[in-house]
Amino acid sequence: MTDVKSTGKRTAKARQTRERMLDAARELFVQRGYGATALQEIADRAGVAVQTIYFTFGNKRALLKELIDVSIAGDDEPVATMERPWFTDALAAETAGVHLRLHVQGTRAILERVAPIIEMLRAAAAADPAIAGLWEQDADPRFTVHATAARSLVAKPGARQGVTAEHAADLLFGLLSPELYLVFVRDRGWSPVKWERWSYEALSSELCPE
């Protein structure tokens, strides 16, 4: 039993250290940019040896990828977005209106974590083409998520007649984008709650006015 407790404590400590390193990387990457931030600075901010970062993540690019992945998911569990409870609960909703409300709510939670680092990521990818290759996929994963939601939503009671899944996907992809989120929340000073309410109302008028 003592060995089990000891192992559990070490695992918890390692996770806390990992979280400190990711938090430090997020802060410094956003403040200074990916290229201008050295791993030693991240280590100093996190209170660890730089070798700990290399041991945990391998290199700077891998650290960035982990930061983005964890920001999207909200944790470090290997569970895809479309398998997350917020997404599956929305799919299970009986009406289009409830589905849309849950989808916007879940997307807001992701954007609160991801939107502030999107511009940093784009600048990093422009300076280092290898970064874009860290997420090699045939389709934009964000669009795939919204398209899956759209196909389910338009088939439910309350959905506007004649709206195709393709059109609904385009609306979700556009209005729930990190770029538009930043325009309202960062540039215009909206609260995330106000953005969520506006996004739901705007999408509802197009997709499920009833």
Tab-separated table of N, CA, C and O in Angstrom, residues 91-138:
chain	number	residue	atom	x	y	z
A	91	LEU	N	-24.847	16.516	-29.140
A	91	LEU	CA	-25.370	15.620	-30.178
A	91	LEU	C	-26.618	14.890	-29.701
A	91	LEU	O	-27.515	14.595	-30.493
A	92	ALA	N	-26.677	14.592	-28.415
A	92	ALA	CA	-27.805	13.835	-27.863
A	92	ALA	C	-29.028	14.709	-27.597
A	92	ALA	O	-30.105	14.181	-27.285
A	93	ALA	N	-28.881	16.033	-27.714
A	93	ALA	CA	-30.016	16.930	-27.469
A	93	ALA	C	-31.160	16.614	-28.434
A	93	ALA	O	-30.936	16.293	-29.600
A	94	GLU	N	-32.383	16.729	-27.948
A	94	GLU	CA	-33.543	16.338	-28.752
A	94	GLU	C	-33.969	17.394	-29.751
A	94	GLU	O	-34.593	17.072	-30.761
A	95	THR	N	-33.650	18.647	-29.497
A	95	THR	CA	-34.070	19.714	-30.406
A	95	THR	C	-32.861	20.490	-30.921
A	95	THR	O	-31.797	20.512	-30.287
A	96	ALA	N	-33.080	21.151	-32.045
A	96	ALA	CA	-31.993	21.929	-32.646
A	96	ALA	C	-31.575	23.089	-31.741
A	96	ALA	O	-30.388	23.414	-31.638
A	97	GLY	N	-32.539	23.711	-31.073
A	97	GLY	CA	-32.231	24.847	-30.220
A	97	GLY	C	-31.340	24.473	-29.051
A	97	GLY	O	-30.378	25.173	-28.737
A	98	VAL	N	-31.659	23.359	-28.404
A	98	VAL	CA	-30.849	22.909	-27.270
A	98	VAL	C	-29.472	22.488	-27.755
A	98	VAL	O	-28.453	22.786	-27.126
A	99	HIS	N	-29.441	21.803	-28.888
A	99	HIS	CA	-28.159	21.389	-29.459
A	99	HIS	C	-27.284	22.617	-29.721
A	99	HIS	O	-26.103	22.641	-29.347
A	100	LEU	N	-27.843	23.627	-30.340
A	100	LEU	CA	-27.081	24.821	-30.665
A	100	LEU	C	-26.576	25.506	-29.403
A	100	LEU	O	-25.417	25.930	-29.336
A	101	ARG	N	-27.412	25.609	-28.393
A	101	ARG	CA	-27.001	26.279	-27.157
A	101	ARG	C	-25.813	25.549	-26.514
A	101	ARG	O	-24.842	26.174	-26.089
A	102	LEU	N	-25.883	24.223	-26.460
A	102	LEU	CA	-24.798	23.440	-25.858
A	102	LEU	C	-23.527	23.518	-26.709
A	102	LEU	O	-22.417	23.551	-26.168
A	103	HIS	N	-23.696	23.567	-28.024
A	103	HIS	CA	-22.537	23.639	-28.911
A	103	HIS	C	-21.819	24.981	-28.764
A	103	HIS	O	-20.584	25.028	-28.699
A	104	VAL	N	-22.580	26.044	-28.700
A	104	VAL	CA	-21.980	27.374	-28.522
A	104	VAL	C	-21.305	27.468	-27.156
A	104	VAL	O	-20.200	28.006	-27.021
A	105	GLN	N	-21.948	26.929	-26.154
A	105	GLN	CA	-21.390	26.953	-24.798
A	105	GLN	C	-20.062	26.191	-24.743
A	105	GLN	O	-19.077	26.674	-24.172
A	106	GLY	N	-20.023	25.008	-25.349
A	106	GLY	CA	-18.800	24.224	-25.352
A	106	GLY	C	-17.697	24.879	-26.161
A	106	GLY	O	-16.516	24.849	-25.776
A	107	THR	N	-18.067	25.498	-27.270
A	107	THR	CA	-17.082	26.180	-28.100
A	107	THR	C	-16.501	27.386	-27.383
A	107	THR	O	-15.305	27.666	-27.476
A	108	ARG	N	-17.341	28.085	-26.654
A	108	ARG	CA	-16.845	29.240	-25.879
A	108	ARG	C	-15.761	28.810	-24.902
A	108	ARG	O	-14.727	29.486	-24.754
A	109	ALA	N	-15.953	27.693	-24.225
A	109	ALA	CA	-14.967	27.214	-23.257
A	109	ALA	C	-13.623	26.964	-23.936
A	109	ALA	O	-12.560	27.265	-23.380
A	110	ILE	N	-13.667	26.421	-25.146
A	110	ILE	CA	-12.432	26.173	-25.892
A	110	ILE	C	-11.789	27.490	-26.308
A	110	ILE	O	-10.578	27.685	-26.154
A	111	LEU	N	-12.589	28.405	-26.845
A	111	LEU	CA	-12.041	29.671	-27.329
A	111	LEU	C	-11.438	30.516	-26.214
A	111	LEU	O	-10.460	31.246	-26.437
A	112	GLU	N	-11.989	30.431	-25.025
A	112	GLU	CA	-11.411	31.173	-23.906
A	112	GLU	C	-9.974	30.735	-23.662
A	112	GLU	O	-9.126	31.539	-23.270
A	113	ARG	N	-9.701	29.447	-23.907
A	113	ARG	CA	-8.344	28.927	-23.694
A	113	ARG	C	-7.453	29.114	-24.915
A	113	ARG	O	-6.252	29.380	-24.785
A	114	VAL	N	-8.032	28.978	-26.108
A	114	VAL	CA	-7.226	28.905	-27.325
A	114	VAL	C	-7.051	30.251	-28.034
A	114	VAL	O	-5.957	30.545	-28.546
A	115	ALA	N	-8.094	31.052	-28.088
A	115	ALA	CA	-8.038	32.283	-28.883
A	115	ALA	C	-6.833	33.168	-28.554
A	115	ALA	O	-6.193	33.703	-29.468
A	116	PRO	N	-6.473	33.347	-27.274
A	116	PRO	CA	-5.342	34.231	-26.973
A	116	PRO	C	-3.999	33.762	-27.539
A	116	PRO	O	-3.069	34.562	-27.662
A	117	ILE	N	-3.884	32.464	-27.881
A	117	ILE	CA	-2.594	31.979	-28.378
A	117	ILE	C	-2.608	31.684	-29.876
A	117	ILE	O	-1.594	31.262	-30.432
A	118	ILE	N	-3.747	31.931	-30.535
A	118	ILE	CA	-3.852	31.638	-31.965
A	118	ILE	C	-2.888	32.497	-32.782
A	118	ILE	O	-2.191	32.005	-33.672
A	119	GLU	N	-2.852	33.792	-32.500
A	119	GLU	CA	-1.983	34.674	-33.276
A	119	GLU	C	-0.511	34.326	-33.064
A	119	GLU	O	0.297	34.390	-33.993
A	120	MET	N	-0.165	33.966	-31.836
A	120	MET	CA	1.199	33.532	-31.554
A	120	MET	C	1.548	32.292	-32.365
A	120	MET	O	2.639	32.186	-32.937
A	121	LEU	N	0.614	31.355	-32.450
A	121	LEU	CA	0.852	30.121	-33.197
A	121	LEU	C	1.045	30.407	-34.679
A	121	LEU	O	1.935	29.835	-35.319
A	122	ARG	N	0.255	31.300	-35.230
A	122	ARG	CA	0.379	31.623	-36.649
A	122	ARG	C	1.718	32.295	-36.945
A	122	ARG	O	2.358	32.005	-37.953
A	123	ALA	N	2.135	33.178	-36.056
A	123	ALA	CA	3.429	33.830	-36.245
A	123	ALA	C	4.558	32.816	-36.146
A	123	ALA	O	5.528	32.859	-36.906
A	124	ALA	N	4.417	31.873	-35.223
A	124	ALA	CA	5.441	30.841	-35.060
A	124	ALA	C	5.519	29.956	-36.291
A	124	ALA	O	6.606	29.611	-36.762
A	125	ALA	N	4.364	29.586	-36.845
A	125	ALA	CA	4.332	28.728	-38.028
A	125	ALA	C	4.905	29.436	-39.244
A	125	ALA	O	5.535	28.812	-40.104
A	126	ALA	N	4.698	30.750	-39.318
A	126	ALA	CA	5.242	31.521	-40.445
A	126	ALA	C	6.763	31.573	-40.371
A	126	ALA	O	7.449	31.550	-41.398
A	127	ALA	N	7.289	31.635	-39.155
A	127	ALA	CA	8.735	31.705	-38.979
A	127	ALA	C	9.400	30.333	-39.046
A	127	ALA	O	10.559	30.216	-39.430
A	128	ASP	N	8.647	29.303	-38.687
A	128	ASP	CA	9.184	27.936	-38.666
A	128	ASP	C	8.172	27.004	-39.329
A	128	ASP	O	7.260	26.506	-38.677
A	129	PRO	N	8.304	26.761	-40.638
A	129	PRO	CA	7.350	25.920	-41.381
A	129	PRO	C	7.144	24.535	-40.779
A	129	PRO	O	6.084	23.928	-40.963
A	130	ALA	N	8.132	24.029	-40.053
A	130	ALA	CA	8.003	22.698	-39.463
A	130	ALA	C	6.892	22.650	-38.421
A	130	ALA	O	6.335	21.582	-38.134
A	131	ILE	N	6.531	23.797	-37.861
A	131	ILE	CA	5.485	23.835	-36.840
A	131	ILE	C	4.136	23.457	-37.433
A	131	ILE	O	3.359	22.724	-36.820
A	132	ALA	N	3.850	23.966	-38.639
A	132	ALA	CA	2.571	23.631	-39.274
A	132	ALA	C	2.436	22.131	-39.462
A	132	ALA	O	1.338	21.562	-39.396
A	133	GLY	N	3.536	21.441	-39.703
A	133	GLY	CA	3.511	20.008	-39.914
A	133	GLY	C	3.216	19.198	-38.676
A	133	GLY	O	2.978	17.987	-38.760
A	134	LEU	N	3.205	19.849	-37.510
A	134	LEU	CA	2.905	19.135	-36.272
A	134	LEU	C	1.453	18.671	-36.229
A	134	LEU	O	1.112	17.758	-35.482
A	135	TRP	N	0.589	19.311	-37.037
A	135	TRP	CA	-0.823	18.959	-37.060
A	135	TRP	C	-1.252	18.565	-38.468
A	135	TRP	O	-2.312	18.983	-38.949
A	136	GLU	N	-0.442	17.761	-39.131
A	136	GLU	CA	-0.751	17.347	-40.503
A	136	GLU	C	-2.080	16.597	-40.539
A	136	GLU	O	-2.238	15.540	-39.927
A	137	GLN	N	-3.063	17.162	-41.240
A	137	GLN	CA	-4.351	16.503	-41.396
A	137	GLN	C	-4.925	16.887	-42.749
A	137	GLN	O	-4.624	17.940	-43.295
A	138	ASP	N	-5.776	15.999	-43.277
A	138	ASP	CA	-6.370	16.254	-44.589
A	138	ASP	C	-7.393	17.380	-44.527
A	138	ASP	O	-7.610	18.099	-45.499
